[in-house]
């Protein structure tokens, strides 16, 4: 019996369209925003409400004369974890360095910083991001209550309790609210997405992109029948661009924030959970600086014939599709634009082939294929050989029209 790949659902944010200009009106709006700044689709798990003694996933050793560095890993678009927000409120860090920008302008350059005052100005600009204004409004309400004549500590306020009990606010958004409410600067620590997309599209070979696709296929299948996370130790360049290079860039951001904050202070890092182990390893080995320098370099455009570029772009899209949420795939497609018309045929054919279940299975080594599939009336390894032979990682051309036509008229043995 064949297990199917897990699905990836698009996550989107509901943004308020209400415009308010005065501080009083913003604060009046904040409580409703605590319930309206929410994902359309959200985690069904119970909210993990943690006391003020929340503990980071890793404490990174501070640089000389630098602040302590608390590193938290989270699940993007998850709503179940309040640890990061609780920690920020309790420890009052000088800076919170985040992987995910609060808005598009924030994410345009590594090191961009936003504070409460600048975030609240979004309410005066009809073109500004409404989500930023909503988050800032909640933070302003919390800060004003704490500074009132009869102060209410943030964690004791009704607004904060609404946030942590709602099971509707992303954990990263809760961290944004907490950071802005305690006066911390919110620093974008990752590199701009365009740089990641360009390096991932242009630097690897076709075989390397294909190998990264195979690694993620096995990782997704592994998640279906194992309760443990699969640690990736790969020399595949595509994987390094997508993970290790960004780990190094975010460590550089944390190092700079730590030095700027100074000894005796605390800063917080908020990154995807898949980055924590790699970042800790790079930090401990002090091997991140050279990687971070290389990671910022924008490559030249690929000089290859249109057919090869069409295959390249299709493999890029396939890796992003398997590795990231659907909204990231959409963002990559919009950021890079469509392939040129002369590359479109190769792109569409390769995309079609790499979107089939047979290709997903054909990437697996024999022993892993046996772990995923059973009950076939044939040897699945031999059955999938024609698909396997097309892969660039195996010296193949990337697609084969006859094979694709056969798959289009597929009998339903694998359904």
C-alpha atoms as a printed R data frame, in Angstrom:
    type eleno elety resid chain resno       x      y       z
1   ATOM     1    CA   UNK     A     1   0.000  0.000   0.000
2   ATOM     2    CA   UNK     A     2   1.480  3.347  -0.998
3   ATOM     3    CA   UNK     A     3   1.560  6.267   1.364
4   ATOM     4    CA   UNK     A     4   0.867  9.641  -0.231
5   ATOM     5    CA   UNK     A     5   2.863 12.818   0.216
6   ATOM     6    CA   UNK     A     6   1.714 15.229   2.868
7   ATOM     7    CA   UNK     A     7  -0.137 18.250   1.586
8   ATOM     8    CA   UNK     A     8   0.935 21.837   2.017
9   ATOM     9    CA   UNK     A     9  -1.810 24.331   2.676
10  ATOM    10    CA   UNK     A    10  -1.624 27.972   1.850
11  ATOM    11    CA   UNK     A    11  -1.601 30.212   4.867
12  ATOM    12    CA   UNK     A    12  -2.917 33.701   4.563
13  ATOM    13    CA   UNK     A    13  -3.450 36.631   6.866
14  ATOM    14    CA   UNK     A    14  -6.643 38.556   7.381
15  ATOM    15    CA   UNK     A    15  -5.760 42.226   7.246
16  ATOM    16    CA   UNK     A    16  -7.907 44.981   8.706
17  ATOM    17    CA   UNK     A    17  -9.072 47.668   6.323
18  ATOM    18    CA   UNK     A    18  -9.936 50.131   9.091
19  ATOM    19    CA   UNK     A    19  -7.994 53.411   9.003
20  ATOM    20    CA   UNK     A    20  -7.513 55.354  12.251
21  ATOM    21    CA   UNK     A    21  -5.220 58.350  12.721
22  ATOM    22    CA   UNK     A    22  -5.265 59.315  16.410
23  ATOM    23    CA   UNK     A    23  -3.430 57.398  19.118
24  ATOM    24    CA   UNK     A    24  -6.624 57.071  21.148
25  ATOM    25    CA   UNK     A    25  -8.445 55.559  18.192
26  ATOM    26    CA   UNK     A    26  -5.583 53.151  17.571
27  ATOM    27    CA   UNK     A    27  -5.674 51.989  21.161
28  ATOM    28    CA   UNK     A    28  -9.428 51.597  20.972
29  ATOM    29    CA   UNK     A    29  -8.908 49.408  17.907
30  ATOM    30    CA   UNK     A    30  -6.221 47.268  19.521
31  ATOM    31    CA   UNK     A    31  -8.414 44.892  21.445
32  ATOM    32    CA   UNK     A    32 -10.457 44.039  18.385
33  ATOM    33    CA   UNK     A    33  -7.263 43.668  16.393
34  ATOM    34    CA   UNK     A    34  -6.117 41.077  18.922
35  ATOM    35    CA   UNK     A    35  -8.885 38.924  17.559
36  ATOM    36    CA   UNK     A    36  -8.919 40.098  13.942
37  ATOM    37    CA   UNK     A    37  -5.220 39.798  13.050
38  ATOM    38    CA   UNK     A    38  -5.544 36.077  12.536
39  ATOM    39    CA   UNK     A    39  -4.909 33.327  10.023
40  ATOM    40    CA   UNK     A    40  -7.790 32.056   7.954
41  ATOM    41    CA   UNK     A    41  -6.518 28.540   8.502
42  ATOM    42    CA   UNK     A    42  -4.839 27.869  11.835
43  ATOM    43    CA   UNK     A    43  -3.480 25.102  14.004
44  ATOM    44    CA   UNK     A    44  -6.054 22.885  15.657
45  ATOM    45    CA   UNK     A    45  -3.662 22.014  18.469
46  ATOM    46    CA   UNK     A    46  -4.307 23.468  21.931
47  ATOM    47    CA   UNK     A    47  -2.445 26.678  22.633
48  ATOM    48    CA   UNK     A    48   0.730 25.905  24.576
49  ATOM    49    CA   UNK     A    49   0.486 28.489  27.349
50  ATOM    50    CA   UNK     A    50   3.835 28.809  29.075
51  ATOM    51    CA   UNK     A    51   4.723 30.603  32.277
52  ATOM    52    CA   UNK     A    52   7.165 33.487  32.465
53  ATOM    53    CA   UNK     A    53   9.994 30.968  32.907
54  ATOM    54    CA   UNK     A    54   9.951 30.080  29.198
55  ATOM    55    CA   UNK     A    55  13.329 28.687  28.119
56  ATOM    56    CA   UNK     A    56  15.018 29.255  24.735
57  ATOM    57    CA   UNK     A    57  15.861 26.299  22.533
58  ATOM    58    CA   UNK     A    58  19.516 27.387  22.616
59  ATOM    59    CA   UNK     A    59  21.574 29.975  24.466
60  ATOM    60    CA   UNK     A    60  24.360 31.045  22.095
61  ATOM    61    CA   UNK     A    61  27.590 32.057  23.824
62  ATOM    62    CA   UNK     A    62  27.764 35.858  23.576
63  ATOM    63    CA   UNK     A    63  30.624 37.519  21.698
64  ATOM    64    CA   UNK     A    64  33.128 39.565  23.735
65  ATOM    65    CA   UNK     A    65  31.300 42.411  25.509
66  ATOM    66    CA   UNK     A    66  28.077 41.345  23.811
67  ATOM    67    CA   UNK     A    67  24.578 40.655  25.098
68  ATOM    68    CA   UNK     A    68  23.296 37.182  25.881
69  ATOM    69    CA   UNK     A    69  21.659 35.532  22.858
70  ATOM    70    CA   UNK     A    70  18.458 33.502  23.351
71  ATOM    71    CA   UNK     A    71  17.576 31.532  20.211
72  ATOM    72    CA   UNK     A    72  14.058 30.212  19.680
73  ATOM    73    CA   UNK     A    73  12.881 27.897  16.905
74  ATOM    74    CA   UNK     A    74   9.253 28.040  15.852
75  ATOM    75    CA   UNK     A    75   6.968 26.516  13.251
76  ATOM    76    CA   UNK     A    76   6.064 29.180  10.711
77  ATOM    77    CA   UNK     A    77   2.334 29.931  10.651
78  ATOM    78    CA   UNK     A    78   1.809 27.922  13.841
79  ATOM    79    CA   UNK     A    79  -0.478 29.227  16.581
80  ATOM    80    CA   UNK     A    80   0.197 26.844  19.441
81  ATOM    81    CA   UNK     A    81   3.322 28.214  21.122
82  ATOM    82    CA   UNK     A    82   3.505 31.237  23.437
83  ATOM    83    CA   UNK     A    83   7.049 30.639  24.728
84  ATOM    84    CA   UNK     A    84   8.712 33.355  22.694
85  ATOM    85    CA   UNK     A    85   6.218 36.065  23.579
86  ATOM    86    CA   UNK     A    86   6.358 35.166  27.277
87  ATOM    87    CA   UNK     A    87  10.160 35.211  27.275
88  ATOM    88    CA   UNK     A    88  10.334 38.596  25.551
89  ATOM    89    CA   UNK     A    89   7.868 40.150  27.984
90  ATOM    90    CA   UNK     A    90   9.760 38.773  30.984
91  ATOM    91    CA   UNK     A    91  13.346 39.482  29.872
92  ATOM    92    CA   UNK     A    92  12.821 42.787  28.000
93  ATOM    93    CA   UNK     A    93  15.489 42.265  25.326
94  ATOM    94    CA   UNK     A    94  17.063 45.241  23.580
95  ATOM    95    CA   UNK     A    95  16.551 43.635  20.184
96  ATOM    96    CA   UNK     A    96  14.537 40.787  18.658
97  ATOM    97    CA   UNK     A    97  16.083 39.412  15.463
98  ATOM    98    CA   UNK     A    98  13.554 37.609  13.260
99  ATOM    99    CA   UNK     A    99  13.748 35.365  10.214
100 ATOM   100    CA   UNK     A   100  10.313 36.442   8.977
101 ATOM   101    CA   UNK     A   101   9.889 40.151   8.265
102 ATOM   102    CA   UNK     A   102   6.840 41.906   9.657
103 ATOM   103    CA   UNK     A   103   6.126 43.375   6.211
104 ATOM   104    CA   UNK     A   104   7.646 43.638   2.738
105 ATOM   105    CA   UNK     A   105   9.623 46.834   3.416
106 ATOM   106    CA   UNK     A   106  11.084 45.327   6.598
107 ATOM   107    CA   UNK     A   107  12.380 42.384   4.564
108 ATOM   108    CA   UNK     A   108  14.045 44.405   1.798
109 ATOM   109    CA   UNK     A   109  17.483 44.373   3.465
110 ATOM   110    CA   UNK     A   110  19.230 42.396   6.182
111 ATOM   111    CA   UNK     A   111  19.395 44.449   9.367
112 ATOM   112    CA   UNK     A   112  16.312 46.576   8.714
113 ATOM   113    CA   UNK     A   113  14.832 47.602  12.062
114 ATOM   114    CA   UNK     A   114  11.316 48.649  13.004
115 ATOM   115    CA   UNK     A   115  10.133 49.919  16.393
116 ATOM   116    CA   UNK     A   116   6.725 50.745  17.825
117 ATOM   117    CA   UNK     A   117   6.681 54.382  16.747
118 ATOM   118    CA   UNK     A   118   7.548 53.613  13.130
119 ATOM   119    CA   UNK     A   119   5.103 50.698  13.049
120 ATOM   120    CA   UNK     A   120   2.258 52.893  14.298
121 ATOM   121    CA   UNK     A   121   2.868 55.320  11.441
122 ATOM   122    CA   UNK     A   122   1.481 52.647   9.123
123 ATOM   123    CA   UNK     A   123  -1.959 53.873  10.160
124 ATOM   124    CA   UNK     A   124  -1.323 57.219   8.464
125 ATOM   125    CA   UNK     A   125  -0.352 55.679   5.138
126 ATOM   126    CA   UNK     A   126  -3.179 54.097   3.130
127 ATOM   127    CA   UNK     A   127  -0.606 52.101   1.171
128 ATOM   128    CA   UNK     A   128   1.153 50.738   4.281
129 ATOM   129    CA   UNK     A   129   0.725 47.223   5.528
130 ATOM   130    CA   UNK     A   130  -2.408 46.891   7.663
131 ATOM   131    CA   UNK     A   131  -1.001 43.896   9.507
132 ATOM   132    CA   UNK     A   132   1.891 46.006  10.813
133 ATOM   133    CA   UNK     A   133  -0.526 48.636  12.077
134 ATOM   134    CA   UNK     A   134  -2.672 46.004  13.770
135 ATOM   135    CA   UNK     A   135   0.289 44.426  15.564
136 ATOM   136    CA   UNK     A   136   1.616 47.837  16.590
137 ATOM   137    CA   UNK     A   137  -1.809 48.892  17.888
138 ATOM   138    CA   UNK     A   138  -1.955 45.903  20.202
139 ATOM   139    CA   UNK     A   139   1.594 46.585  21.404
140 ATOM   140    CA   UNK     A   140   0.743 50.246  22.053
141 ATOM   141    CA   UNK     A   141  -2.268 49.257  24.142
142 ATOM   142    CA   UNK     A   142  -0.126 46.905  26.215
143 ATOM   143    CA   UNK     A   143   2.585 49.505  26.726
144 ATOM   144    CA   UNK     A   144   0.123 52.249  27.667
145 ATOM   145    CA   UNK     A   145  -1.575 49.980  30.224
146 ATOM   146    CA   UNK     A   146   1.802 49.189  31.770
147 ATOM   147    CA   UNK     A   147   2.681 52.898  31.999
148 ATOM   148    CA   UNK     A   148  -0.712 54.005  33.350
149 ATOM   149    CA   UNK     A   149  -1.106 55.615  36.775
150 ATOM   150    CA   UNK     A   150  -2.293 52.228  37.992
151 ATOM   151    CA   UNK     A   151  -0.048 50.037  35.845
152 ATOM   152    CA   UNK     A   152  -1.069 46.634  34.527
153 ATOM   153    CA   UNK     A   153   1.891 44.347  33.737
154 ATOM   154    CA   UNK     A   154   1.707 43.042  30.192
155 ATOM   155    CA   UNK     A   155   1.256 39.396  31.141
156 ATOM   156    CA   UNK     A   156  -1.589 40.301  33.499
157 ATOM   157    CA   UNK     A   157  -3.482 42.430  31.008
158 ATOM   158    CA   UNK     A   158  -6.727 41.309  29.441
159 ATOM   159    CA   UNK     A   159  -5.382 42.081  25.960
160 ATOM   160    CA   UNK     A   160  -2.386 39.758  26.446
161 ATOM   161    CA   UNK     A   161  -4.597 37.000  27.844
162 ATOM   162    CA   UNK     A   162  -6.886 37.349  24.815
163 ATOM   163    CA   UNK     A   163  -3.873 36.921  22.545
164 ATOM   164    CA   UNK     A   164  -2.401 33.842  24.190
165 ATOM   165    CA   UNK     A   165  -5.764 32.149  24.681
166 ATOM   166    CA   UNK     A   166  -7.186 32.852  21.245
167 ATOM   167    CA   UNK     A   167  -5.391 30.028  19.386
168 ATOM   168    CA   UNK     A   168  -5.703 32.342  16.373
169 ATOM   169    CA   UNK     A   169  -2.546 34.455  16.464
170 ATOM   170    CA   UNK     A   170   0.647 33.123  14.930
171 ATOM   171    CA   UNK     A   171   3.461 32.518  17.405
172 ATOM   172    CA   UNK     A   172   5.739 34.831  15.401
173 ATOM   173    CA   UNK     A   173   3.115 37.586  15.481
174 ATOM   174    CA   UNK     A   174   2.861 37.183  19.251
175 ATOM   175    CA   UNK     A   175   6.626 37.695  19.387
176 ATOM   176    CA   UNK     A   176   6.266 40.874  17.288
177 ATOM   177    CA   UNK     A   177   3.628 42.235  19.668
178 ATOM   178    CA   UNK     A   178   5.762 41.390  22.696
179 ATOM   179    CA   UNK     A   179   8.895 42.961  21.199
180 ATOM   180    CA   UNK     A   180   7.208 46.228  20.237
181 ATOM   181    CA   UNK     A   181   5.369 46.469  23.565
182 ATOM   182    CA   UNK     A   182   8.598 46.263  25.629
183 ATOM   183    CA   UNK     A   183  10.427 48.749  23.407
184 ATOM   184    CA   UNK     A   184  12.674 46.265  21.603
185 ATOM   185    CA   UNK     A   185  13.806 46.903  18.058
186 ATOM   186    CA   UNK     A   186  12.525 44.295  15.612
187 ATOM   187    CA   UNK     A   187  15.404 43.465  13.248
188 ATOM   188    CA   UNK     A   188  15.068 41.491  10.021
189 ATOM   189    CA   UNK     A   189  17.921 38.994  10.305
190 ATOM   190    CA   UNK     A   190  17.609 36.910   7.147
191 ATOM   191    CA   UNK     A   191  18.804 37.932   3.686
192 ATOM   192    CA   UNK     A   192  16.230 39.319   1.227
193 ATOM   193    CA   UNK     A   193  14.202 36.591  -0.434
194 ATOM   194    CA   UNK     A   194  15.252 37.692  -3.903
195 ATOM   195    CA   UNK     A   195  18.901 36.921  -3.092
196 ATOM   196    CA   UNK     A   196  17.964 33.443  -1.872
197 ATOM   197    CA   UNK     A   197  15.841 32.794  -4.952
198 ATOM   198    CA   UNK     A   198  18.552 34.017  -7.322
199 ATOM   199    CA   UNK     A   199  21.332 32.036  -5.690
200 ATOM   200    CA   UNK     A   200  19.208 28.907  -5.566
201 ATOM   201    CA   UNK     A   201  18.158 29.268  -9.199
202 ATOM   202    CA   UNK     A   202  21.527 30.224 -10.693
203 ATOM   203    CA   UNK     A   203  24.328 28.663  -8.611
204 ATOM   204    CA   UNK     A   204  23.559 24.889  -8.524
205 ATOM   205    CA   UNK     A   205  23.787 22.504 -11.457
206 ATOM   206    CA   UNK     A   206  20.659 20.757 -12.740
207 ATOM   207    CA   UNK     A   207  21.875 17.557 -11.076
208 ATOM   208    CA   UNK     A   208  22.297 19.402  -7.766
209 ATOM   209    CA   UNK     A   209  18.769 20.852  -7.903
210 ATOM   210    CA   UNK     A   210  17.469 17.371  -8.678
211 ATOM   211    CA   UNK     A   211  19.403 15.923  -5.723
212 ATOM   212    CA   UNK     A   212  17.863 18.536  -3.415
213 ATOM   213    CA   UNK     A   213  14.421 17.542  -4.706
214 ATOM   214    CA   UNK     A   214  15.174 13.920  -3.801
215 ATOM   215    CA   UNK     A   215  16.379 14.853  -0.313
216 ATOM   216    CA   UNK     A   216  13.160 16.714   0.397
217 ATOM   217    CA   UNK     A   217  11.042 13.881  -1.044
218 ATOM   218    CA   UNK     A   218  12.550 11.460   1.448
219 ATOM   219    CA   UNK     A   219  12.227 13.995   4.262
220 ATOM   220    CA   UNK     A   220   8.509 14.376   3.571
221 ATOM   221    CA   UNK     A   221   7.935 10.623   3.334
222 ATOM   222    CA   UNK     A   222   9.968 10.138   6.515
223 ATOM   223    CA   UNK     A   223   7.689 12.564   8.348
224 ATOM   224    CA   UNK     A   224   4.683 10.402   7.464
225 ATOM   225    CA   UNK     A   225   5.789  7.344   9.380
226 ATOM   226    CA   UNK     A   226   8.358  8.551  11.904
227 ATOM   227    CA   UNK     A   227   7.913 10.561  15.062
228 ATOM   228    CA   UNK     A   228  11.458 11.929  14.906
229 ATOM   229    CA   UNK     A   229  12.787 14.789  12.808
230 ATOM   230    CA   UNK     A   230  15.146 13.877   9.986
231 ATOM   231    CA   UNK     A   231  18.477 15.643  10.412
232 ATOM   232    CA   UNK     A   232  19.895 16.794   7.106
233 ATOM   233    CA   UNK     A   233  23.653 16.541   6.638
234 ATOM   234    CA   UNK     A   234  23.953 17.268   2.954
235 ATOM   235    CA   UNK     A   235  26.726 18.527   0.696
236 ATOM   236    CA   UNK     A   236  24.158 19.417  -1.955
237 ATOM   237    CA   UNK     A   237  24.648 23.082  -2.864
238 ATOM   238    CA   UNK     A   238  20.926 23.787  -3.225
239 ATOM   239    CA   UNK     A   239  20.362 22.637   0.359
240 ATOM   240    CA   UNK     A   240  23.258 24.763   1.586
241 ATOM   241    CA   UNK     A   241  21.853 27.836  -0.141
242 ATOM   242    CA   UNK     A   242  18.403 27.253   1.271
243 ATOM   243    CA   UNK     A   243  19.521 26.476   4.831
244 ATOM   244    CA   UNK     A   244  23.208 26.823   5.752
245 ATOM   245    CA   UNK     A   245  23.807 30.153   4.039
246 ATOM   246    CA   UNK     A   246  20.755 31.661   5.663
247 ATOM   247    CA   UNK     A   247  21.786 30.178   9.027
248 ATOM   248    CA   UNK     A   248  25.065 32.071   8.672
249 ATOM   249    CA   UNK     A   249  23.377 35.342   7.649
250 ATOM   250    CA   UNK     A   250  21.048 35.177  10.647
251 ATOM   251    CA   UNK     A   251  23.979 34.427  12.968
252 ATOM   252    CA   UNK     A   252  25.745 37.525  11.655
253 ATOM   253    CA   UNK     A   253  22.615 39.551  12.445
254 ATOM   254    CA   UNK     A   254  22.495 38.100  15.959
255 ATOM   255    CA   UNK     A   255  26.201 38.774  16.508
256 ATOM   256    CA   UNK     A   256  25.827 42.410  15.437
257 ATOM   257    CA   UNK     A   257  22.715 42.882  17.585
258 ATOM   258    CA   UNK     A   258  24.507 41.347  20.578
259 ATOM   259    CA   UNK     A   259  27.509 43.646  20.253
260 ATOM   260    CA   UNK     A   260  25.275 46.696  19.761
261 ATOM   261    CA   UNK     A   261  23.178 45.836  22.824
262 ATOM   262    CA   UNK     A   262  26.245 45.351  25.024
263 ATOM   263    CA   UNK     A   263  27.236 43.182  27.934
264 ATOM   264    CA   UNK     A   264  24.573 42.590  30.568
265 ATOM   265    CA   UNK     A   265  21.699 42.857  28.087
266 ATOM   266    CA   UNK     A   266  19.725 40.136  26.303
267 ATOM   267    CA   UNK     A   267  18.698 39.789  22.675
268 ATOM   268    CA   UNK     A   268  16.349 37.208  21.171
269 ATOM   269    CA   UNK     A   269  16.455 35.347  17.868
270 ATOM   270    CA   UNK     A   270  13.264 33.933  16.336
271 ATOM   271    CA   UNK     A   271  13.806 31.508  13.455
272 ATOM   272    CA   UNK     A   272  12.174 28.476  11.896
273 ATOM   273    CA   UNK     A   273  12.731 25.349  13.949
274 ATOM   274    CA   UNK     A   274  14.674 23.686  11.112
275 ATOM   275    CA   UNK     A   275  17.391 26.353  11.432
276 ATOM   276    CA   UNK     A   276  18.195 25.997  15.147
277 ATOM   277    CA   UNK     A   277  20.520 22.976  15.092
278 ATOM   278    CA   UNK     A   278  22.470 24.239  12.075
279 ATOM   279    CA   UNK     A   279  22.836 27.720  13.554
280 ATOM   280    CA   UNK     A   280  24.072 26.356  16.884
281 ATOM   281    CA   UNK     A   281  26.631 24.161  15.096
282 ATOM   282    CA   UNK     A   282  27.936 27.028  12.940
283 ATOM   283    CA   UNK     A   283  28.117 29.352  15.955
284 ATOM   284    CA   UNK     A   284  30.010 26.864  18.120
285 ATOM   285    CA   UNK     A   285  32.478 26.098  15.325
286 ATOM   286    CA   UNK     A   286  32.878 29.818  14.505
287 ATOM   287    CA   UNK     A   287  32.529 28.916  10.824
288 ATOM   288    CA   UNK     A   288  29.651 31.213   9.933
289 ATOM   289    CA   UNK     A   289  31.484 34.420   8.959
290 ATOM   290    CA   UNK     A   290  32.919 33.303   5.605
291 ATOM   291    CA   UNK     A   291  29.639 31.597   4.712
292 ATOM   292    CA   UNK     A   292  27.668 34.759   5.532
293 ATOM   293    CA   UNK     A   293  29.930 36.841   3.277
294 ATOM   294    CA   UNK     A   294  29.454 34.486   0.337
295 ATOM   295    CA   UNK     A   295  25.725 34.206   1.016
296 ATOM   296    CA   UNK     A   296  25.197 37.905   0.327
297 ATOM   297    CA   UNK     A   297  26.644 37.754  -3.192
298 ATOM   298    CA   UNK     A   298  24.088 38.010  -6.004
299 ATOM   299    CA   UNK     A   299  25.058 35.658  -8.854
300 ATOM   300    CA   UNK     A   300  25.148 36.489 -12.535
301 ATOM   301    CA   UNK     A   301  22.285 35.235 -14.671
302 ATOM   302    CA   UNK     A   302  22.685 31.696 -15.966
303 ATOM   303    CA   UNK     A   303  24.031 31.540 -19.516
304 ATOM   304    CA   UNK     A   304  22.499 28.392 -21.013
305 ATOM   305    CA   UNK     A   305  20.143 27.452 -23.792
306 ATOM   306    CA   UNK     A   306  16.405 27.997 -23.231
307 ATOM   307    CA   UNK     A   307  15.619 24.286 -22.891
308 ATOM   308    CA   UNK     A   308  18.167 23.870 -20.090
309 ATOM   309    CA   UNK     A   309  16.905 26.984 -18.336
310 ATOM   310    CA   UNK     A   310  13.318 25.734 -18.543
311 ATOM   311    CA   UNK     A   311  14.387 22.508 -16.837
312 ATOM   312    CA   UNK     A   312  16.351 24.500 -14.248
313 ATOM   313    CA   UNK     A   313  13.408 26.708 -13.360
314 ATOM   314    CA   UNK     A   314  11.073 23.709 -13.120
315 ATOM   315    CA   UNK     A   315  13.463 21.940 -10.733
316 ATOM   316    CA   UNK     A   316  13.807 25.123  -8.671
317 ATOM   317    CA   UNK     A   317  10.021 25.372  -8.385
318 ATOM   318    CA   UNK     A   318   9.779 21.680  -7.478
319 ATOM   319    CA   UNK     A   319  12.265 22.046  -4.606
320 ATOM   320    CA   UNK     A   320  10.495 25.126  -3.259
321 ATOM   321    CA   UNK     A   321   7.135 23.369  -3.551
322 ATOM   322    CA   UNK     A   322   8.271 20.402  -1.462
323 ATOM   323    CA   UNK     A   323  10.312 22.374   1.064
324 ATOM   324    CA   UNK     A   324   8.195 25.431   1.812
325 ATOM   325    CA   UNK     A   325   4.621 26.483   2.426
326 ATOM   326    CA   UNK     A   326   2.485 27.237  -0.604
327 ATOM   327    CA   UNK     A   327   2.608 30.984   0.026
328 ATOM   328    CA   UNK     A   328   6.406 30.841  -0.398
329 ATOM   329    CA   UNK     A   329   5.992 29.058  -3.741
330 ATOM   330    CA   UNK     A   330   3.591 31.773  -4.836
331 ATOM   331    CA   UNK     A   331   5.968 34.492  -3.658
332 ATOM   332    CA   UNK     A   332   8.905 32.929  -5.540
333 ATOM   333    CA   UNK     A   333   6.849 32.715  -8.718
334 ATOM   334    CA   UNK     A   334   5.752 36.354  -8.418
335 ATOM   335    CA   UNK     A   335   9.225 37.596  -7.487
336 ATOM   336    CA   UNK     A   336  11.075 35.822 -10.296
337 ATOM   337    CA   UNK     A   337   8.329 36.127 -12.882
338 ATOM   338    CA   UNK     A   338   7.571 33.452 -15.497
339 ATOM   339    CA   UNK     A   339  10.285 31.689 -17.511
340 ATOM   340    CA   UNK     A   340  10.974 33.294 -20.904
341 ATOM   341    CA   UNK     A   341   8.650 32.109 -23.705
342 ATOM   342    CA   UNK     A   342  11.400 30.136 -25.447
343 ATOM   343    CA   UNK     A   343  11.977 28.119 -22.239
344 ATOM   344    CA   UNK     A   344   8.308 27.514 -21.485
345 ATOM   345    CA   UNK     A   345   7.879 24.142 -23.236
346 ATOM   346    CA   UNK     A   346  10.769 22.553 -21.334
347 ATOM   347    CA   UNK     A   347   9.578 24.198 -18.130
348 ATOM   348    CA   UNK     A   348   6.027 22.889 -18.435
349 ATOM   349    CA   UNK     A   349   7.066 19.352 -19.376
350 ATOM   350    CA   UNK     A   350   9.600 19.092 -16.555
351 ATOM   351    CA   UNK     A   351   7.121 20.574 -14.083
352 ATOM   352    CA   UNK     A   352   4.507 18.054 -15.166
353 ATOM   353    CA   UNK     A   353   6.885 15.121 -14.709
354 ATOM   354    CA   UNK     A   354   8.177 16.329 -11.318
355 ATOM   355    CA   UNK     A   355   4.630 16.775 -10.106
356 ATOM   356    CA   UNK     A   356   3.780 13.085 -10.490
357 ATOM   357    CA   UNK     A   357   3.730 10.520  -7.724
358 ATOM   358    CA   UNK     A   358   5.971  8.270  -9.801
359 ATOM   359    CA   UNK     A   359   8.725 10.876  -9.839
360 ATOM   360    CA   UNK     A   360   8.410 11.398  -6.085
361 ATOM   361    CA   UNK     A   361   8.879  7.664  -5.587
362 ATOM   362    CA   UNK     A   362  11.607  7.380  -8.227
363 ATOM   363    CA   UNK     A   363  13.858  9.687  -6.210
364 ATOM   364    CA   UNK     A   364  14.025  7.234  -3.300
365 ATOM   365    CA   UNK     A   365  16.885  4.749  -2.850
366 ATOM   366    CA   UNK     A   366  15.822  1.101  -3.023
367 ATOM   367    CA   UNK     A   367  15.678  0.507   0.731
368 ATOM   368    CA   UNK     A   368  13.687  3.689   1.355
369 ATOM   369    CA   UNK     A   369  11.328  2.898  -1.505
370 ATOM   370    CA   UNK     A   370  10.671 -0.458   0.159
371 ATOM   371    CA   UNK     A   371   9.842  1.358   3.426
372 ATOM   372    CA   UNK     A   372   7.318  3.602   1.662
373 ATOM   373    CA   UNK     A   373   5.672  1.082  -0.705
374 ATOM   374    CA   UNK     A   374   4.301 -2.403  -0.230
375 ATOM   375    CA   UNK     A   375   1.681 -4.639  -1.834
376 ATOM   376    CA   UNK     A   376   2.661 -3.967  -5.428
377 ATOM   377    CA   UNK     A   377   2.301 -6.814  -7.911
378 ATOM   378    CA   UNK     A   378   5.771 -6.027  -9.224
379 ATOM   379    CA   UNK     A   379   9.133 -4.802  -8.032
380 ATOM   380    CA   UNK     A   380   8.626 -1.017  -7.573
381 ATOM   381    CA   UNK     A   381  12.343 -0.379  -8.047
382 ATOM   382    CA   UNK     A   382  12.344 -1.956 -11.506
383 ATOM   383    CA   UNK     A   383   8.955 -0.493 -12.341
384 ATOM   384    CA   UNK     A   384  10.195  3.058 -11.701
385 ATOM   385    CA   UNK     A   385  13.478  2.673 -13.596
386 ATOM   386    CA   UNK     A   386  12.324  4.612 -16.720
387 ATOM   387    CA   UNK     A   387  11.368  7.576 -14.532
388 ATOM   388    CA   UNK     A   388  14.598  7.346 -12.565
389 ATOM   389    CA   UNK     A   389  16.660  7.383 -15.761
390 ATOM   390    CA   UNK     A   390  15.248 10.752 -16.812
391 ATOM   391    CA   UNK     A   391  16.551 12.548 -13.711
392 ATOM   392    CA   UNK     A   392  19.540 14.898 -14.239
393 ATOM   393    CA   UNK     A   393  21.042 13.528 -11.012
394 ATOM   394    CA   UNK     A   394  21.310 10.189 -12.852
395 ATOM   395    CA   UNK     A   395  22.654 11.713 -16.064
396 ATOM   396    CA   UNK     A   396  19.195 11.993 -17.644
397 ATOM   397    CA   UNK     A   397  17.788 14.831 -19.768
398 ATOM   398    CA   UNK     A   398  15.279 16.160 -17.178
399 ATOM   399    CA   UNK     A   399  12.169 15.069 -19.061
400 ATOM   400    CA   UNK     A   400  11.149 12.678 -21.816
401 ATOM   401    CA   UNK     A   401   8.121 13.393 -23.944
402 ATOM   402    CA   UNK     A   402   7.276  9.727 -24.554
403 ATOM   403    CA   UNK     A   403   7.419  8.989 -20.832
404 ATOM   404    CA   UNK     A   404   5.186 11.973 -20.074
405 ATOM   405    CA   UNK     A   405   2.662 10.905 -22.685
406 ATOM   406    CA   UNK     A   406   2.587  7.432 -21.141
407 ATOM   407    CA   UNK     A   407   1.974  8.953 -17.717
408 ATOM   408    CA   UNK     A   408  -0.844 11.076 -19.117
409 ATOM   409    CA   UNK     A   409  -2.632  7.910 -20.184
410 ATOM   410    CA   UNK     A   410  -1.663  6.151 -16.954
411 ATOM   411    CA   UNK     A   411  -3.636  3.089 -15.985
412 ATOM   412    CA   UNK     A   412  -4.491  3.355 -12.347
413 ATOM   413    CA   UNK     A   413  -2.151  0.843 -10.751
414 ATOM   414    CA   UNK     A   414  -0.702  3.551  -8.472
415 ATOM   415    CA   UNK     A   415  -3.952  5.323  -7.616
